[in-house]
């Protein structure tokens, strides 16, 4: 169906330019987003439509967003496919990112383990760090789970750059962008935004992932290090302290700094879980001894059955070879040792391992840590 | 363990002197859950300091001492003994702090701990714990007479909290409330709003708690209202 000039709103089935709108994905203050297909090449696209007269604020912002998308080229950000303007609307056509929003994932899975939360935070921080490294820096200004899509292989991709600001300093608009709960205090107050404002939002996102407490719910405050002190390691608490600090000067100054810290905390956690080098070497040697012992026992049992086998089959030459080279008298003590290892030490080691594991890894996970109080600070 | 919900309301007071917490960790043997409501005593200053400090002490114990006790198979009475020692030390610390400031601080305590389908409740003051079923029953003694507390942590002479032990059945629910809720509401009000068969998820539980809070305020309650609902 072709859009009529008098008709104000597009709906699924309508055509805009060379794209056919299929279903409405989202609608909000910044316009309506449709899933669309190309008329000729049947590829999927996301089409963001803003209604109004030419020169209206909304349409100018959409044009600016198109300009910003066209200057950014990264696999973690949807590419700009087209920009269409009609008398009544502007449409931004971009790559459709398949997957679910991070909101949907966290609603069902949060709180996640610290390792998983750090993995997701690293994905999110890496794309934000890339934006901050542009010349001039691009500040996203609206980091929240709704603006991350999780693909089928668990990677995060950033969508909706409608609030992004290129070059930072004084906010030129009278409108404050952002989402309450994720927006930094200076952002909500209408003051100058810097890359540190995005860092606050990343900290709020991390807090949601590890506590399950969404900052968009009243009192619109992300859970801080005090609330998380039982759930995460010291390294992660440090990330929270430096990202959720009220003053932007105390926070990480850009995504790159935060990304460095996240990587260090992840490798510390991985190193702690892996255990010291000596224990790992011992573990490898022990496993090799187990394999050799089991093979030795199997071979010895085969030799014991030699006479019985000879009744039905010709005696294989391999057994002669084994008797002569592997089982001469002087090697018997070695074979006895292997057999004792296989029959005695495997169950004994497993029992000791179980006892040690119960002692060291008795607590499998820390799941909830929710605390409501009006008391300030710890202690009296 | 299915889910929980928390209500934390200032009511008509200037500040909320209650502290509410819920914590859970999973071990090789099962789940360990702690929920508590501490109500800073009305009529005393800085009630939120006393209730907050008591909560912090118990939280620290929950993560540092309790896993070892559970691993070694310490019974609930052994855990209760340990907790009573901890509460006594906190009582002395709060009293000392208050004396230094020339003020009287105090807090009630309703503490629920479940370890592998068995629970213990320690109670001091006029907050309460209920088992929610067709006929909701109060599981704790009320330490108040004529509107005055007979047991309180941090103020006056130390009285050990009372202990309740029990078993948890699948599908059962528990409610811990501060006195802001239990002054004006009764067991049948709780079972009406929070019957386990009706409450299927945390959102439904939140709505149930909200209903109870509104009912309490309609009946003239002005105190802080705090509650923790646990559904197994």
XYZ file of C-alpha atoms in Angstrom:
612
model
C 0.000 0.000 0.000
C 1.433 3.373 -0.908
C 1.559 6.079 1.735
C -1.103 8.743 1.148
C 0.005 12.372 1.587
C -2.856 13.108 3.940
C -2.177 9.946 5.947
C -0.068 10.815 8.927
C 1.143 7.548 10.376
C 2.878 4.577 8.780
C 1.816 1.090 9.717
C 2.962 -2.459 8.882
C 2.417 -3.194 5.198
C 3.126 0.388 4.085
C 6.037 1.267 1.853
C 8.602 3.970 2.463
C 11.129 4.520 -0.287
C 12.266 1.080 -1.444
C 11.452 -0.589 1.887
C 8.330 -2.429 2.988
C 7.444 -2.068 6.668
C 6.731 -5.432 8.275
C 6.120 -4.971 11.987
C 6.460 -2.269 14.620
C 9.374 -3.002 16.944
C 9.231 -0.046 19.315
C 7.771 3.395 19.709
C 8.687 6.244 21.986
C 9.444 9.921 22.260
C 12.063 9.725 19.528
C 9.854 8.066 16.907
C 8.661 4.646 15.822
C 10.922 1.767 14.805
C 9.769 -0.797 12.261
C 11.247 -4.017 10.967
C 11.372 -3.648 7.177
C 12.478 -5.534 4.088
C 14.036 -4.117 0.985
C 11.644 -4.178 -1.985
C 14.252 -5.634 -4.336
C 16.900 -7.145 -2.061
C 14.893 -8.882 0.654
C 17.316 -8.049 3.459
C 15.966 -7.023 6.860
C 16.402 -3.464 8.076
C 15.374 -1.417 11.086
C 13.587 1.774 10.037
C 13.231 4.609 12.520
C 10.532 7.100 11.511
C 10.002 10.539 12.989
C 6.913 12.500 11.992
C 6.620 16.250 11.652
C 7.188 19.108 9.254
C 10.542 19.670 7.579
C 12.765 21.610 9.952
C 11.067 20.262 13.076
C 13.349 19.470 16.014
C 12.710 15.701 15.876
C 13.512 15.444 12.187
C 16.677 17.541 12.587
C 17.853 15.213 15.362
C 17.185 12.187 13.186
C 19.241 13.745 10.388
C 22.035 14.371 12.889
C 21.806 10.734 13.997
C 22.089 9.632 10.381
C 25.156 11.845 9.982
C 26.694 10.333 13.093
C 25.969 6.732 11.977
C 27.438 7.387 8.548
C 30.708 8.521 10.148
C 30.962 5.462 12.412
C 32.017 2.112 11.033
C 32.231 -0.771 13.478
C 30.731 -4.250 13.581
C 29.287 -3.523 17.030
C 27.168 -0.618 15.761
C 24.465 -0.973 13.075
C 25.485 0.548 9.754
C 23.473 3.229 8.024
C 21.697 1.872 4.945
C 19.591 4.829 3.857
C 17.994 8.103 4.917
C 14.636 9.104 3.450
C 12.762 12.350 3.802
C 9.160 12.923 2.784
C 6.857 15.871 3.386
C 5.529 14.373 6.599
C 8.305 12.226 7.986
C 11.976 11.343 8.010
C 13.140 7.731 8.055
C 16.495 6.369 9.089
C 17.166 2.936 7.607
C 19.849 0.905 9.335
C 21.051 -2.635 9.789
C 18.618 -4.833 11.705
C 20.398 -6.506 14.616
C 18.917 -9.930 15.371
C 18.769 -10.974 18.976
C 17.211 -9.949 22.268
C 17.766 -6.806 24.244
C 19.992 -6.970 27.280
C 16.895 -5.906 29.267
C 15.103 -9.136 28.324
C 18.166 -11.197 29.218
C 18.677 -9.509 32.603
C 14.990 -9.674 33.549
C 15.185 -13.445 33.433
C 18.807 -14.070 34.425
C 19.917 -11.251 36.728
C 21.715 -11.396 39.025
C 24.352 -13.207 36.970
C 27.679 -14.511 38.261
C 30.487 -12.020 38.645
C 32.455 -13.636 35.810
C 29.528 -13.395 33.408
C 28.777 -9.826 34.464
C 32.392 -8.817 33.827
C 32.296 -10.537 30.438
C 29.187 -8.587 29.436
C 30.570 -5.365 30.891
C 33.773 -5.811 28.896
C 31.736 -6.165 25.689
C 29.732 -3.060 26.537
C 32.777 -1.049 27.624
C 34.765 -1.958 24.512
C 32.224 -0.440 22.149
C 31.868 2.629 24.393
C 35.670 2.939 24.498
C 35.688 2.832 20.695
C 33.127 5.665 20.578
C 35.146 7.716 23.066
C 38.269 7.252 20.959
C 36.691 8.848 17.861
C 37.889 12.280 16.841
C 35.913 14.129 18.135
C 34.820 11.744 20.909
C 31.262 10.429 20.690
C 29.405 10.339 23.995
C 26.490 7.935 23.884
C 24.505 9.617 26.722
C 21.888 6.868 26.970
C 23.649 3.666 28.006
C 21.104 1.225 29.424
C 20.196 -2.424 28.849
C 17.494 -1.459 26.302
C 20.173 -0.079 23.979
C 22.238 -3.268 23.845
C 21.238 -6.216 21.696
C 22.513 -9.651 22.646
C 23.174 -11.760 19.558
C 22.752 -15.521 19.401
C 26.436 -16.032 20.287
C 26.100 -13.904 23.429
C 27.871 -10.776 22.118
C 26.570 -7.281 22.774
C 25.868 -4.758 20.037
C 24.971 -1.134 20.635
C 21.837 0.257 19.005
C 19.994 3.607 18.936
C 22.480 6.449 18.767
C 19.642 8.975 18.927
C 21.059 10.632 22.047
C 24.731 10.443 21.067
C 26.742 13.648 21.162
C 29.769 14.196 18.996
C 32.370 16.356 20.688
C 31.763 17.204 24.308
C 31.638 20.371 26.307
C 28.579 22.372 27.151
C 25.348 20.677 26.242
C 23.898 22.827 23.524
C 20.293 21.652 23.817
C 17.890 22.667 26.522
C 16.813 19.050 26.864
C 18.717 16.669 29.130
C 19.175 13.282 27.495
C 19.429 10.002 29.274
C 17.404 7.605 31.402
C 16.832 8.223 35.099
C 18.719 5.647 37.085
C 21.457 5.296 34.457
C 22.130 8.984 33.715
C 25.009 10.543 35.621
C 24.128 13.246 38.172
C 25.640 16.009 36.008
C 23.623 14.754 33.048
C 20.336 14.961 34.968
C 21.272 18.417 36.220
C 21.719 19.647 32.641
C 25.427 20.333 33.087
C 28.249 19.538 30.645
C 28.500 15.861 29.731
C 31.846 14.154 29.240
C 32.830 10.538 28.537
C 32.745 10.087 32.343
C 28.952 10.403 32.083
C 28.887 7.205 29.995
C 31.135 5.565 32.612
C 28.485 6.207 35.287
C 25.883 4.474 33.125
C 28.204 1.485 32.585
C 28.682 1.275 36.352
C 24.895 1.304 36.854
C 24.595 -1.464 34.261
C 27.224 -3.570 36.057
C 25.444 -2.975 39.368
C 22.171 -4.246 37.829
C 23.897 -7.338 36.473
C 25.421 -8.361 39.803
C 22.542 -7.434 42.120
C 19.463 -7.909 39.942
C 18.271 -4.494 41.082
C 17.322 -2.320 38.089
C 18.101 1.389 38.676
C 15.053 2.461 36.609
C 12.876 1.335 39.518
C 12.416 3.814 42.398
C 14.462 5.102 44.181
C 16.273 5.358 40.792
C 19.646 4.685 42.342
C 22.009 1.919 41.264
C 23.184 -0.399 44.046
C 26.613 0.817 45.110
C 29.729 -0.975 46.400
C 28.271 -1.183 49.930
C 25.290 -3.202 48.730
C 27.484 -5.453 46.577
C 30.282 -6.091 49.058
C 29.169 -9.667 49.701
C 28.431 -10.552 46.117
C 31.541 -9.590 44.171
C 35.319 -9.484 44.551
C 37.364 -6.472 45.617
C 38.328 -5.752 42.004
C 34.686 -5.467 40.944
C 33.910 -3.304 43.980
C 36.678 -1.011 42.802
C 35.057 -0.790 39.356
C 31.780 0.174 41.012
C 33.451 2.778 43.233
C 35.190 4.435 40.307
C 32.280 4.361 37.944
C 29.428 5.346 40.273
C 31.258 8.201 41.992
C 29.003 11.304 42.051
C 31.882 13.495 40.864
C 32.867 12.919 37.214
C 36.484 13.725 38.091
C 36.769 10.664 40.336
C 35.392 8.283 37.707
C 37.323 6.623 34.901
C 37.740 9.418 32.374
C 36.861 7.350 29.307
C 35.881 3.869 28.189
C 39.483 2.810 27.588
C 40.452 3.324 31.241
C 37.454 1.353 32.429
C 38.111 -1.391 29.878
C 41.701 -1.788 31.132
C 40.462 -2.190 34.690
C 37.806 -4.732 33.664
C 40.397 -6.832 31.830
C 42.722 -6.790 34.846
C 39.938 -7.832 37.217
C 38.887 -10.640 34.854
C 42.395 -12.016 34.572
C 42.842 -11.822 38.374
C 39.653 -13.823 38.856
C 40.641 -16.354 36.182
C 44.086 -16.773 37.727
C 42.609 -17.305 41.186
C 40.225 -20.008 39.892
C 42.925 -21.810 37.946
C 45.094 -22.347 41.028
C 48.867 -21.985 41.426
C 51.228 -23.256 38.704
C 52.673 -26.078 40.857
C 49.213 -27.483 41.485
C 48.445 -27.437 37.764
C 51.707 -29.200 36.889
C 51.048 -31.842 39.549
C 47.549 -32.288 38.166
C 48.907 -32.906 34.619
C 51.548 -35.365 35.870
C 48.972 -37.216 37.928
C 46.628 -37.549 34.966
C 49.480 -38.906 32.812
C 50.288 -41.460 35.534
C 46.632 -42.539 35.654
C 46.498 -43.101 31.878
C 49.733 -45.143 31.853
C 48.558 -47.170 34.865
C 45.240 -48.046 33.251
C 46.941 -49.078 30.001
C 49.385 -51.196 31.981
C 46.604 -52.983 33.855
C 44.725 -53.623 30.597
C 47.870 -55.049 28.967
C 48.627 -57.287 31.936
C 45.060 -58.637 31.912
C 45.482 -59.390 28.206
C 48.618 -61.403 28.962
C 46.820 -63.359 31.690
C 44.221 -64.395 29.112
C 46.950 -65.536 26.643
C 46.482 -69.286 27.234
C 42.697 -69.074 26.853
C 42.978 -67.027 23.695
C 45.423 -69.578 22.189
C 42.673 -72.234 22.222
C 40.656 -70.292 19.679
C 43.113 -68.187 17.782
C 46.713 -68.341 16.771
C 48.818 -66.719 19.409
C 49.480 -63.186 18.219
C 53.115 -62.310 17.749
C 52.534 -59.026 19.593
C 52.272 -60.880 22.917
C 55.668 -62.470 22.403
C 57.053 -59.026 21.755
C 55.370 -57.585 24.873
C 56.577 -60.411 27.157
C 60.092 -59.976 25.890
C 60.364 -56.169 25.986
C 57.827 -54.693 28.353
C 57.390 -57.439 30.969
C 60.882 -58.792 31.695
C 61.615 -59.585 35.326
C 63.583 -56.391 36.039
C 60.505 -54.217 35.150
C 58.059 -56.067 37.421
C 58.430 -53.514 40.303
C 57.489 -50.705 37.878
C 54.394 -52.562 36.758
C 53.425 -53.319 40.348
C 53.741 -49.589 41.078
C 51.493 -48.655 38.148
C 48.878 -51.176 39.222
C 48.865 -49.943 42.812
C 48.439 -46.393 41.470
C 45.523 -47.433 39.289
C 43.754 -49.568 41.888
C 44.465 -47.653 45.069
C 45.440 -44.059 44.510
C 42.728 -43.064 42.038
C 39.885 -43.560 44.538
C 42.071 -42.205 47.340
C 42.921 -39.076 45.397
C 39.285 -38.570 44.470
C 38.299 -38.841 48.134
C 40.975 -36.338 49.178
C 39.980 -34.040 46.317
C 36.366 -34.152 47.440
C 37.316 -33.269 50.999
C 39.491 -30.374 49.820
C 36.789 -29.142 47.463
C 34.228 -29.172 50.259
C 36.595 -27.105 52.353
C 37.686 -24.607 49.699
C 34.690 -24.384 47.381
C 31.850 -25.188 49.733
C 29.980 -22.021 48.833
C 29.085 -22.423 45.176
C 27.524 -19.030 44.606
C 26.328 -15.940 46.416
C 22.887 -15.251 45.079
C 21.048 -12.475 46.908
C 22.368 -9.591 48.922
C 19.608 -6.997 49.343
C 19.713 -4.447 52.102
C 17.359 -1.502 52.801
C 18.343 1.068 55.377
C 18.461 4.799 55.870
C 21.652 4.539 57.878
C 24.666 6.203 56.284
C 27.962 4.318 56.160
C 29.092 1.235 58.052
C 29.657 0.724 61.737
C 28.318 3.041 64.406
C 13.801 -21.472 47.075
C 11.334 -19.737 44.769
C 11.341 -15.972 45.404
C 11.083 -13.126 47.863
C 9.635 -9.621 48.105
C 10.448 -6.681 50.346
C 8.348 -3.756 51.541
C 10.146 -0.754 52.984
C 7.889 2.215 53.763
C 8.460 5.358 55.771
C 4.752 5.651 56.591
C 3.939 9.030 58.128
C 7.255 9.346 59.952
C 10.040 11.703 58.961
C 12.590 8.984 58.410
C 12.663 5.229 58.194
C 14.425 3.754 61.200
C 13.901 0.175 60.102
C 16.511 -1.955 58.348
C 15.546 -4.902 56.182
C 17.870 -7.406 54.544
C 17.737 -10.703 52.706
C 20.786 -12.770 51.706
C 21.271 -16.152 50.156
C 24.186 -18.327 49.194
C 24.215 -21.775 47.651
C 26.541 -24.497 48.931
C 27.356 -27.988 47.708
C 24.690 -29.282 50.114
C 21.917 -26.793 49.460
C 20.712 -23.248 50.012
C 21.225 -21.035 53.012
C 18.963 -18.008 53.370
C 18.831 -15.213 55.872
C 16.111 -12.590 56.198
C 15.790 -10.020 58.925
C 13.781 -7.016 60.005
C 15.232 -4.614 62.566
C 13.089 -1.782 63.835
C 14.884 1.136 65.423
C 13.009 1.647 68.669
C 10.391 4.368 68.621
C 10.968 6.997 71.252
C 14.718 6.596 71.055
C 17.128 8.639 68.972
C 19.037 7.425 65.969
C 17.075 4.208 65.725
C 18.367 3.672 62.167
C 21.961 3.533 63.503
C 21.081 0.770 65.937
C 19.030 -1.227 63.423
C 21.625 -0.723 60.663
C 24.535 -1.716 62.879
C 22.752 -4.851 64.137
C 22.058 -5.837 60.521
C 25.685 -5.305 59.465
C 26.960 -7.500 62.315
C 24.630 -10.320 61.338
C 25.443 -9.970 57.634
C 29.170 -10.184 58.344
C 28.600 -13.315 60.443
C 26.401 -14.802 57.715
C 29.180 -14.669 55.121
C 32.266 -15.207 57.268
C 31.219 -17.752 59.926
C 28.049 -19.489 58.801
C 29.432 -21.327 55.683
C 31.970 -23.177 57.877
C 29.296 -24.075 60.416
C 26.987 -25.419 57.748
C 29.835 -27.395 56.161
C 30.745 -28.984 59.511
C 27.110 -29.856 60.157
C 26.568 -27.531 63.143
C 22.970 -27.803 64.282
C 20.555 -24.910 64.527
C 20.933 -24.663 68.285
C 24.691 -24.304 67.858
C 24.126 -21.537 65.298
C 21.617 -19.856 67.604
C 24.139 -19.937 70.440
C 26.714 -18.288 68.222
C 24.191 -15.660 67.126
C 23.169 -14.881 70.684
C 26.818 -14.214 71.547
C 27.047 -11.940 68.507
C 23.842 -10.119 69.460
C 25.120 -9.625 72.991
C 28.337 -8.069 71.696
C 26.327 -5.809 69.385
C 24.051 -4.861 72.295
C 27.065 -3.825 74.372
C 28.572 -1.888 71.466
C 25.331 0.007 70.783
C 24.896 0.762 74.474
C 28.467 2.038 74.722
C 28.042 4.170 71.618
C 24.785 5.611 72.913
C 26.310 6.354 76.321
C 29.135 8.237 74.599
C 26.608 10.421 72.787
C 24.339 10.808 75.764
C 21.489 9.142 73.830
C 19.559 5.922 74.100
C 19.675 3.745 71.007
C 17.834 0.502 70.529
C 16.488 -1.884 67.930
C 14.204 -4.870 67.718
C 15.244 -7.933 65.764
C 13.423 -10.662 63.877
C 15.964 -12.927 62.229
C 15.045 -15.900 60.028
C 17.721 -18.345 58.846
C 16.996 -21.409 56.769
C 19.523 -24.177 56.147
C 18.506 -27.088 53.937
C 14.758 -27.003 54.663
C 15.033 -26.262 58.352
C 14.782 -22.833 59.908
C 15.510 -20.949 63.063
C 14.061 -17.616 64.128
C 15.564 -15.312 66.724
C 13.253 -12.653 68.053
C 13.728 -9.676 70.316
C 11.140 -6.905 70.540
C 7.754 -6.379 68.946
C 8.416 -7.165 65.304
C 7.201 -10.624 64.322
C 7.465 -13.607 62.000
C 4.449 -15.418 60.577
C 3.969 -18.646 58.716
C 1.540 -17.886 55.877
C -1.053 -20.577 55.267
C -4.855 -20.912 55.457
C -4.595 -20.000 59.106
C -1.507 -17.851 59.412
C 0.249 -18.428 62.672
C 2.632 -16.172 64.520
C 5.899 -18.009 65.068
C 7.436 -15.594 67.564
C 6.712 -14.261 71.017
C 5.926 -10.569 71.374
C 8.277 -8.838 73.769
C 6.105 -5.842 74.608
C 3.695 -4.941 77.387
C 1.392 -1.965 77.586
C 3.009 -0.373 74.542
C 6.513 -0.669 75.946
C 9.177 -3.083 74.834
C 10.318 -5.674 77.351
C 13.256 -6.772 75.183
C 15.312 -4.540 72.972
C 18.853 -4.697 71.682
C 21.117 -1.825 72.619
C 19.069 -0.353 75.397
C 18.747 -1.300 79.055
C 19.530 -4.732 80.427
C 20.396 -7.423 77.914
C 17.788 -10.166 77.447
C 18.660 -12.988 75.073
C 16.362 -13.234 72.060
C 13.827 -16.049 71.967
C 14.399 -18.993 69.625
C 11.941 -20.800 67.338
C 12.854 -23.862 65.277
C 10.916 -25.502 62.495
C 10.851 -27.290 59.139
C 10.178 -25.786 55.746
C 7.781 -27.567 53.413
C 7.748 -26.974 49.679
C 5.168 -24.316 48.801
C 5.203 -22.713 52.239
C 5.712 -19.006 52.866
C 6.928 -16.826 55.700
C 6.445 -13.163 56.510
C 8.677 -11.037 58.715
C 7.112 -7.723 59.723
C 7.986 -4.717 61.812
C 5.492 -3.485 64.400
C 4.217 -0.902 61.910
C 2.375 -3.728 60.229
C 1.539 -6.076 63.081
C -0.055 -3.381 65.293
C -3.094 -3.034 63.053
C -3.154 -6.278 61.056
C -3.748 -9.888 62.077
C -2.947 -13.342 60.800
C -6.075 -13.556 58.634
C -5.117 -10.300 56.892
C -1.747 -11.767 55.967
C -3.177 -15.037 54.703
C -5.810 -13.140 52.693
C -3.213 -11.072 50.836
C -0.309 -13.529 50.649
C -1.701 -17.064 50.490
C 1.087 -19.145 48.885
C -1.359 -20.768 46.456
C -2.292 -17.309 45.108
C 1.193 -15.817 45.022
C 2.998 -17.202 41.981
C 5.884 -14.770 41.589
C 7.712 -11.849 43.178
C 5.481 -9.271 41.470
C 2.351 -10.835 42.970
C 4.067 -10.883 46.361
C 4.972 -7.174 46.008
C 1.351 -6.366 45.238
C 0.222 -8.384 48.261
C 2.638 -6.530 50.545
C 1.514 -3.200 49.084
C -2.111 -4.149 49.841
C -1.213 -4.925 53.449
C 0.700 -1.650 53.850
C -2.261 0.323 52.487
C -4.618 -1.528 54.821
C -2.390 -0.760 57.809
C -2.284 2.938 56.938
C -6.048 3.070 56.439
C -6.411 1.662 59.941
C -4.425 4.606 61.285
C -0.888 3.285 61.345
C 1.738 6.045 61.271
C 4.913 4.077 62.033
C 7.476 2.816 59.501
C 6.213 -0.325 57.765
C 8.730 -2.998 56.760
C 8.200 -6.570 55.685
C 10.000 -9.458 54.028
C 8.013 -12.189 52.287
C 9.718 -15.517 51.560
C 8.127 -18.162 49.395
C 9.724 -21.619 49.250
